C-alpha positions as a LaTeX table, in Angstrom:
\begin{tabular}{lrrr}
\hline
Residue & $x$ (\AA) & $y$ (\AA) & $z$ (\AA) \\
\hline
Met1 & $-25.00$ & 23.58 & 18.80 \\
Lys2 & $-28.29$ & 22.81 & 20.51 \\
Lys3 & $-27.85$ & 20.82 & 23.71 \\
Leu4 & $-29.61$ & 17.52 & 24.13 \\
Ser5 & $-32.28$ & 17.21 & 26.79 \\
Thr6 & $-31.66$ & 14.72 & 29.63 \\
Ala7 & $-34.49$ & 12.49 & 28.17 \\
His8 & $-33.10$ & 12.77 & 24.74 \\
Ala9 & $-29.63$ & 11.85 & 25.92 \\
Arg10 & $-30.88$ & 8.87 & 27.86 \\
Lys11 & $-32.76$ & 7.58 & 24.76 \\
Thr12 & $-29.47$ & 7.97 & 22.68 \\
Leu13 & $-27.52$ & 5.94 & 25.26 \\
Thr14 & $-30.24$ & 3.37 & 25.41 \\
Ala15 & $-29.99$ & 2.89 & 21.56 \\
Val16 & $-26.29$ & 2.65 & 21.60 \\
Val17 & $-26.07$ & 0.35 & 24.52 \\
Ala18 & $-28.62$ & $-1.89$ & 22.98 \\
Val19 & $-26.90$ & $-2.05$ & 19.68 \\
Phe20 & $-23.52$ & $-2.86$ & 21.04 \\
Leu21 & $-24.74$ & $-5.29$ & 23.63 \\
Phe22 & $-26.31$ & $-7.21$ & 20.77 \\
Ala23 & $-22.91$ & $-7.15$ & 19.22 \\
Gly24 & $-22.14$ & $-9.86$ & 21.68 \\
Leu25 & $-25.10$ & $-12.09$ & 20.99 \\
Gly26 & $-22.99$ & $-14.43$ & 19.05 \\
Leu27 & $-19.97$ & $-14.68$ & 21.48 \\
Leu28 & $-21.49$ & $-17.62$ & 23.31 \\
Gly29 & $-22.34$ & $-19.45$ & 20.14 \\
Tyr30 & $-19.02$ & $-18.75$ & 18.68 \\
Ser31 & $-17.37$ & $-20.32$ & 21.68 \\
Leu32 & $-19.48$ & $-23.51$ & 21.34 \\
Leu33 & $-19.22$ & $-23.90$ & 17.60 \\
Ala34 & $-15.65$ & $-23.05$ & 17.45 \\
Gly35 & $-14.61$ & $-25.74$ & 20.02 \\
Gly36 & $-14.57$ & $-23.45$ & 23.19 \\
Thr37 & $-15.62$ & $-24.60$ & 26.59 \\
Pro38 & $-18.70$ & $-26.69$ & 26.41 \\
Ala39 & $-21.83$ & $-25.12$ & 28.19 \\
Ser40 & $-21.94$ & $-28.19$ & 30.61 \\
Ala41 & $-18.49$ & $-27.40$ & 31.90 \\
Glu42 & $-19.32$ & $-23.85$ & 33.05 \\
Ser43 & $-22.28$ & $-22.53$ & 35.02 \\
Pro44 & $-24.42$ & $-19.86$ & 33.17 \\
Asp45 & $-23.29$ & $-17.22$ & 35.69 \\
Arg46 & $-19.59$ & $-17.92$ & 34.89 \\
Val47 & $-20.31$ & $-17.76$ & 31.16 \\
His48 & $-22.18$ & $-14.65$ & 31.52 \\
Gly49 & $-19.42$ & $-13.01$ & 33.65 \\
Arg50 & $-16.82$ & $-13.87$ & 30.99 \\
Ile51 & $-19.11$ & $-12.55$ & 28.13 \\
Ser52 & $-19.69$ & $-9.37$ & 30.00 \\
Glu53 & $-15.94$ & $-8.64$ & 30.26 \\
Glu54 & $-15.60$ & $-9.24$ & 26.50 \\
Leu55 & $-18.62$ & $-7.10$ & 25.72 \\
Glu56 & $-17.34$ & $-4.18$ & 27.94 \\
Glu57 & $-14.09$ & $-4.19$ & 26.02 \\
Lys58 & $-15.76$ & $-4.50$ & 22.66 \\
Phe59 & $-18.25$ & $-1.74$ & 23.58 \\
His60 & $-15.59$ & 0.84 & 24.50 \\
Arg61 & $-13.63$ & 0.02 & 21.33 \\
Ser62 & $-16.41$ & 0.14 & 18.85 \\
Ile63 & $-18.64$ & 3.11 & 19.72 \\
Pro64 & $-18.50$ & 5.51 & 16.60 \\
Glu65 & $-18.25$ & 9.11 & 17.56 \\
Arg66 & $-20.72$ & 10.14 & 15.00 \\
Ile67 & $-23.70$ & 8.25 & 16.73 \\
Val68 & $-26.18$ & 10.91 & 17.81 \\
Glu69 & $-29.28$ & 9.02 & 16.71 \\
Thr70 & $-32.13$ & 8.21 & 18.99 \\
Val71 & $-34.82$ & 5.57 & 19.24 \\
Arg72 & $-38.05$ & 7.47 & 19.53 \\
Ser73 & $-40.79$ & 5.46 & 21.40 \\
Pro74 & $-44.01$ & 5.97 & 19.52 \\
Leu75 & $-46.46$ & 7.13 & 22.36 \\
Arg76 & $-49.09$ & 8.65 & 20.04 \\
Gly77 & $-51.88$ & 6.46 & 21.28 \\
Ser78 & $-53.02$ & 2.93 & 21.37 \\
Arg79 & $-55.61$ & 0.85 & 19.38 \\
Ala80 & $-56.49$ & $-1.08$ & 22.41 \\
Lys81 & $-56.50$ & $-0.98$ & 26.24 \\
Thr82 & $-52.78$ & $-1.11$ & 27.48 \\
Pro83 & $-52.25$ & $-4.59$ & 29.15 \\
Glu84 & $-51.43$ & $-4.95$ & 32.85 \\
Gly85 & $-47.82$ & $-5.94$ & 32.19 \\
Lys86 & $-45.43$ & $-5.47$ & 29.29 \\
Arg87 & $-44.24$ & $-9.05$ & 29.01 \\
Leu88 & $-44.82$ & $-10.58$ & 25.59 \\
Glu89 & $-44.75$ & $-14.18$ & 24.16 \\
Leu90 & $-43.44$ & $-14.86$ & 20.62 \\
Thr91 & $-44.60$ & $-17.67$ & 18.37 \\
Val92 & $-43.41$ & $-18.22$ & 14.79 \\
Pro93 & $-45.29$ & $-21.21$ & 13.27 \\
Ala94 & $-42.64$ & $-21.75$ & 10.73 \\
Leu95 & $-39.84$ & $-22.20$ & 13.30 \\
Asp96 & $-40.51$ & $-25.12$ & 15.60 \\
Arg97 & $-38.33$ & $-23.86$ & 18.58 \\
Val98 & $-40.21$ & $-20.44$ & 18.68 \\
Asp99 & $-43.54$ & $-21.28$ & 20.49 \\
Arg100 & $-44.65$ & $-19.02$ & 23.14 \\
Val101 & $-41.20$ & $-17.93$ & 24.05 \\
Pro102 & $-41.16$ & $-15.24$ & 26.72 \\
Val103 & $-40.12$ & $-11.76$ & 25.64 \\
Tyr104 & $-38.80$ & $-9.73$ & 28.67 \\
Asp105 & $-39.10$ & $-5.94$ & 28.97 \\
Ala106 & $-35.90$ & $-5.83$ & 30.91 \\
Pro107 & $-33.79$ & $-2.74$ & 31.77 \\
Glu108 & $-30.33$ & $-2.60$ & 30.17 \\
Ser109 & $-28.83$ & $-3.91$ & 33.32 \\
Gly110 & $-31.09$ & $-7.07$ & 32.92 \\
Tyr111 & $-30.47$ & $-7.80$ & 29.19 \\
Glu112 & $-28.08$ & $-10.68$ & 29.85 \\
Arg113 & $-30.52$ & $-12.52$ & 32.23 \\
Ala114 & $-33.36$ & $-12.02$ & 29.75 \\
Leu115 & $-31.36$ & $-13.24$ & 26.97 \\
His116 & $-30.44$ & $-16.21$ & 29.01 \\
Asp117 & $-34.05$ & $-17.04$ & 29.78 \\
Gly118 & $-35.75$ & $-16.24$ & 26.41 \\
Leu119 & $-35.80$ & $-13.11$ & 24.36 \\
Val120 & $-35.48$ & $-9.40$ & 25.09 \\
His121 & $-37.59$ & $-6.35$ & 24.20 \\
Val122 & $-35.28$ & $-3.50$ & 23.50 \\
Arg123 & $-35.95$ & $-0.45$ & 25.79 \\
Gly124 & $-37.06$ & 2.65 & 23.90 \\
Thr125 & $-38.86$ & 0.74 & 21.12 \\
Gly126 & $-42.55$ & 0.14 & 20.66 \\
Phe127 & $-45.23$ & $-2.24$ & 21.75 \\
Pro128 & $-47.85$ & $-3.90$ & 19.59 \\
Trp129 & $-50.83$ & $-2.14$ & 21.14 \\
Gln130 & $-49.45$ & 1.30 & 20.02 \\
Asp131 & $-50.70$ & 2.93 & 16.91 \\
Val132 & $-47.24$ & 3.30 & 15.35 \\
Ala133 & $-44.55$ & 1.04 & 16.68 \\
Asn134 & $-41.46$ & $-0.92$ & 15.90 \\
Val135 & $-41.62$ & $-3.77$ & 18.35 \\
Tyr136 & $-37.78$ & $-4.61$ & 18.47 \\
Ile137 & $-36.93$ & $-7.98$ & 19.95 \\
Ala138 & $-33.57$ & $-9.74$ & 20.07 \\
Gly139 & $-32.36$ & $-13.15$ & 20.92 \\
His140 & $-29.36$ & $-15.59$ & 20.68 \\
Arg141 & $-28.64$ & $-17.67$ & 17.69 \\
Val142 & $-27.27$ & $-20.48$ & 19.90 \\
Gly143 & $-28.13$ & $-19.65$ & 23.52 \\
Tyr144 & $-28.05$ & $-21.91$ & 26.54 \\
Pro145 & $-28.98$ & $-25.53$ & 26.53 \\
Gly146 & $-31.95$ & $-26.30$ & 28.78 \\
Thr147 & $-33.43$ & $-22.81$ & 28.60 \\
Arg148 & $-35.91$ & $-21.00$ & 26.22 \\
Ser149 & $-32.92$ & $-19.25$ & 24.69 \\
Asn150 & $-31.46$ & $-22.56$ & 23.30 \\
Leu151 & $-31.15$ & $-22.13$ & 19.58 \\
Val152 & $-34.22$ & $-20.02$ & 19.69 \\
Phe153 & $-33.33$ & $-17.93$ & 16.54 \\
Trp154 & $-31.07$ & $-20.61$ & 14.99 \\
Asp155 & $-33.45$ & $-20.81$ & 11.93 \\
Leu156 & $-34.51$ & $-17.15$ & 11.78 \\
Asp157 & $-33.03$ & $-16.90$ & 8.37 \\
Lys158 & $-35.42$ & $-19.55$ & 7.08 \\
Leu159 & $-38.30$ & $-17.13$ & 7.36 \\
Glu160 & $-39.80$ & $-15.83$ & 4.00 \\
Lys161 & $-42.10$ & $-13.10$ & 2.99 \\
Gly162 & $-45.67$ & $-13.98$ & 3.95 \\
Asp163 & $-44.68$ & $-16.08$ & 7.01 \\
Glu164 & $-46.66$ & $-15.22$ & 10.12 \\
Ile165 & $-45.33$ & $-13.98$ & 13.54 \\
Phe166 & $-47.49$ & $-13.87$ & 16.48 \\
Leu167 & $-47.06$ & $-11.78$ & 19.69 \\
Thr168 & $-49.35$ & $-12.37$ & 22.79 \\
Asp169 & $-49.53$ & $-9.74$ & 25.46 \\
Ala170 & $-50.11$ & $-10.06$ & 29.23 \\
Asp171 & $-53.89$ & $-9.83$ & 28.72 \\
Gly172 & $-53.97$ & $-12.60$ & 26.10 \\
Thr173 & $-54.42$ & $-10.45$ & 23.04 \\
Arg174 & $-52.70$ & $-11.95$ & 20.04 \\
Tyr175 & $-51.16$ & $-9.67$ & 17.39 \\
Thr176 & $-50.52$ & $-11.24$ & 13.98 \\
Tyr177 & $-47.72$ & $-9.99$ & 11.72 \\
Glu178 & $-46.67$ & $-10.91$ & 8.15 \\
Val179 & $-43.09$ & $-11.04$ & 7.20 \\
Phe180 & $-42.19$ & $-8.42$ & 4.65 \\
Glu181 & $-38.44$ & $-8.04$ & 4.92 \\
Lys182 & $-35.34$ & $-9.90$ & 5.86 \\
Arg183 & $-32.03$ & $-8.16$ & 5.82 \\
Val184 & $-28.46$ & $-8.20$ & 7.11 \\
Ile185 & $-27.01$ & $-5.01$ & 8.71 \\
Ser186 & $-23.82$ & $-3.89$ & 10.65 \\
Pro187 & $-23.94$ & $-3.68$ & 14.49 \\
Asp188 & $-23.99$ & 0.00 & 14.57 \\
Thr189 & $-27.11$ & 0.57 & 12.35 \\
Val190 & $-29.18$ & 2.16 & 15.11 \\
Ser191 & $-31.75$ & 3.52 & 12.63 \\
Ile192 & $-33.22$ & 0.05 & 12.16 \\
Met193 & $-34.86$ & 0.36 & 15.59 \\
Arg194 & $-36.81$ & 3.47 & 14.75 \\
Pro195 & $-40.54$ & 3.15 & 13.95 \\
Thr196 & $-41.79$ & 3.26 & 10.37 \\
Lys197 & $-44.15$ & 6.10 & 9.64 \\
Gly198 & $-47.84$ & 4.89 & 9.37 \\
Lys199 & $-47.01$ & 1.32 & 10.27 \\
Asn200 & $-46.97$ & $-1.13$ & 13.26 \\
Ile201 & $-44.09$ & $-3.54$ & 12.76 \\
Val202 & $-42.12$ & $-6.28$ & 14.74 \\
Ser203 & $-38.33$ & $-6.65$ & 14.15 \\
Leu204 & $-36.62$ & $-9.85$ & 15.12 \\
Gln205 & $-32.71$ & $-9.61$ & 15.51 \\
Thr206 & $-30.07$ & $-12.20$ & 16.00 \\
Cys207 & $-26.45$ & $-12.73$ & 14.68 \\
Thr208 & $-25.22$ & $-13.89$ & 11.36 \\
Leu209 & $-23.39$ & $-17.19$ & 10.78 \\
Pro210 & $-20.68$ & $-18.37$ & 10.82 \\
Asp211 & $-18.66$ & $-15.42$ & 12.27 \\
Tyr212 & $-21.39$ & $-13.35$ & 13.96 \\
Ser213 & $-20.07$ & $-10.11$ & 12.49 \\
His214 & $-23.36$ & $-8.75$ & 11.35 \\
Arg215 & $-27.04$ & $-8.76$ & 12.50 \\
Leu216 & $-29.83$ & $-10.66$ & 10.77 \\
Ile217 & $-33.16$ & $-8.80$ & 10.95 \\
Val218 & $-36.61$ & $-10.15$ & 10.06 \\
Arg219 & $-39.52$ & $-7.74$ & 10.06 \\
Gly220 & $-43.28$ & $-8.16$ & 9.98 \\
Glu221 & $-46.16$ & $-5.81$ & 9.58 \\
Leu222 & $-49.16$ & $-6.06$ & 11.80 \\
Lys223 & $-52.18$ & $-7.49$ & 10.02 \\
Gly224 & $-54.65$ & $-8.13$ & 12.77 \\
Glu225 & $-55.30$ & $-8.76$ & 16.51 \\
Lys226 & $-57.72$ & $-10.75$ & 18.57 \\
\hline
\end{tabular}
C-alpha cells in the first residue's frame, strides 16, 4: 500500500478534525433549547471547556476507520491579487442576522474561539480569489448571546435557490454568490468540503434542528466580484 506523504496525512487529519469538531456545533444550542444551564449563568470560557470535553469524547468514539479522504486546497491560480489577510466577512441579504459577520481563518486549535466570535473558515478549503475553490464556512445555529455568533445561522434553512451570498475580503473586494443547492448530510461526509471541478463555490454549514444530528449545507456559485 502506498504511504501517505506528511502533507497528505496532515490534510487528512485537518478534514477529519474539522468534520467532527463541527459535529459539536449543536451542543451549546441543544443545552439552551432543552432547558440546560442558561448562557447567563456560565461564562463563555466555562461553557467552552465543558463542550470541549464532550467533543473530545465524541471525536474518539466516532471516527470511522475507513476515512482516508482529503480536502485538497485548490492552488491552481487566482483571478485577482491575493489580499493582505485571509479574514473574510459574510453577508446574506435574506438573513437579517448575517450582515458583515467576521469569518476567521483560524487554526484547528482556534476553532472554538472563532465560532464564539463569529464564523470559521475551515482550514484546507479554498478562498474566493482562487480560480477553483470551495470556500467552506461553518457557524453555530444558536451561538452565544451578545456575540456575532448569536443565532447567526438560525435561519440558514430559509435560503432558497437564487438567493445571494456576499463575501468581502480584507482588501474590500466583494464576491457575489448565488445559492444553487441546499442539502442535509451526516457529520462524517468529508467529501462535501472538496472543490467542484470548474467552479468557485461557497458552502455554509450549521447543525440541523431539533436534535443537531446532521449538518445543513447551503451552497452558492460565484457570479461576480467587484
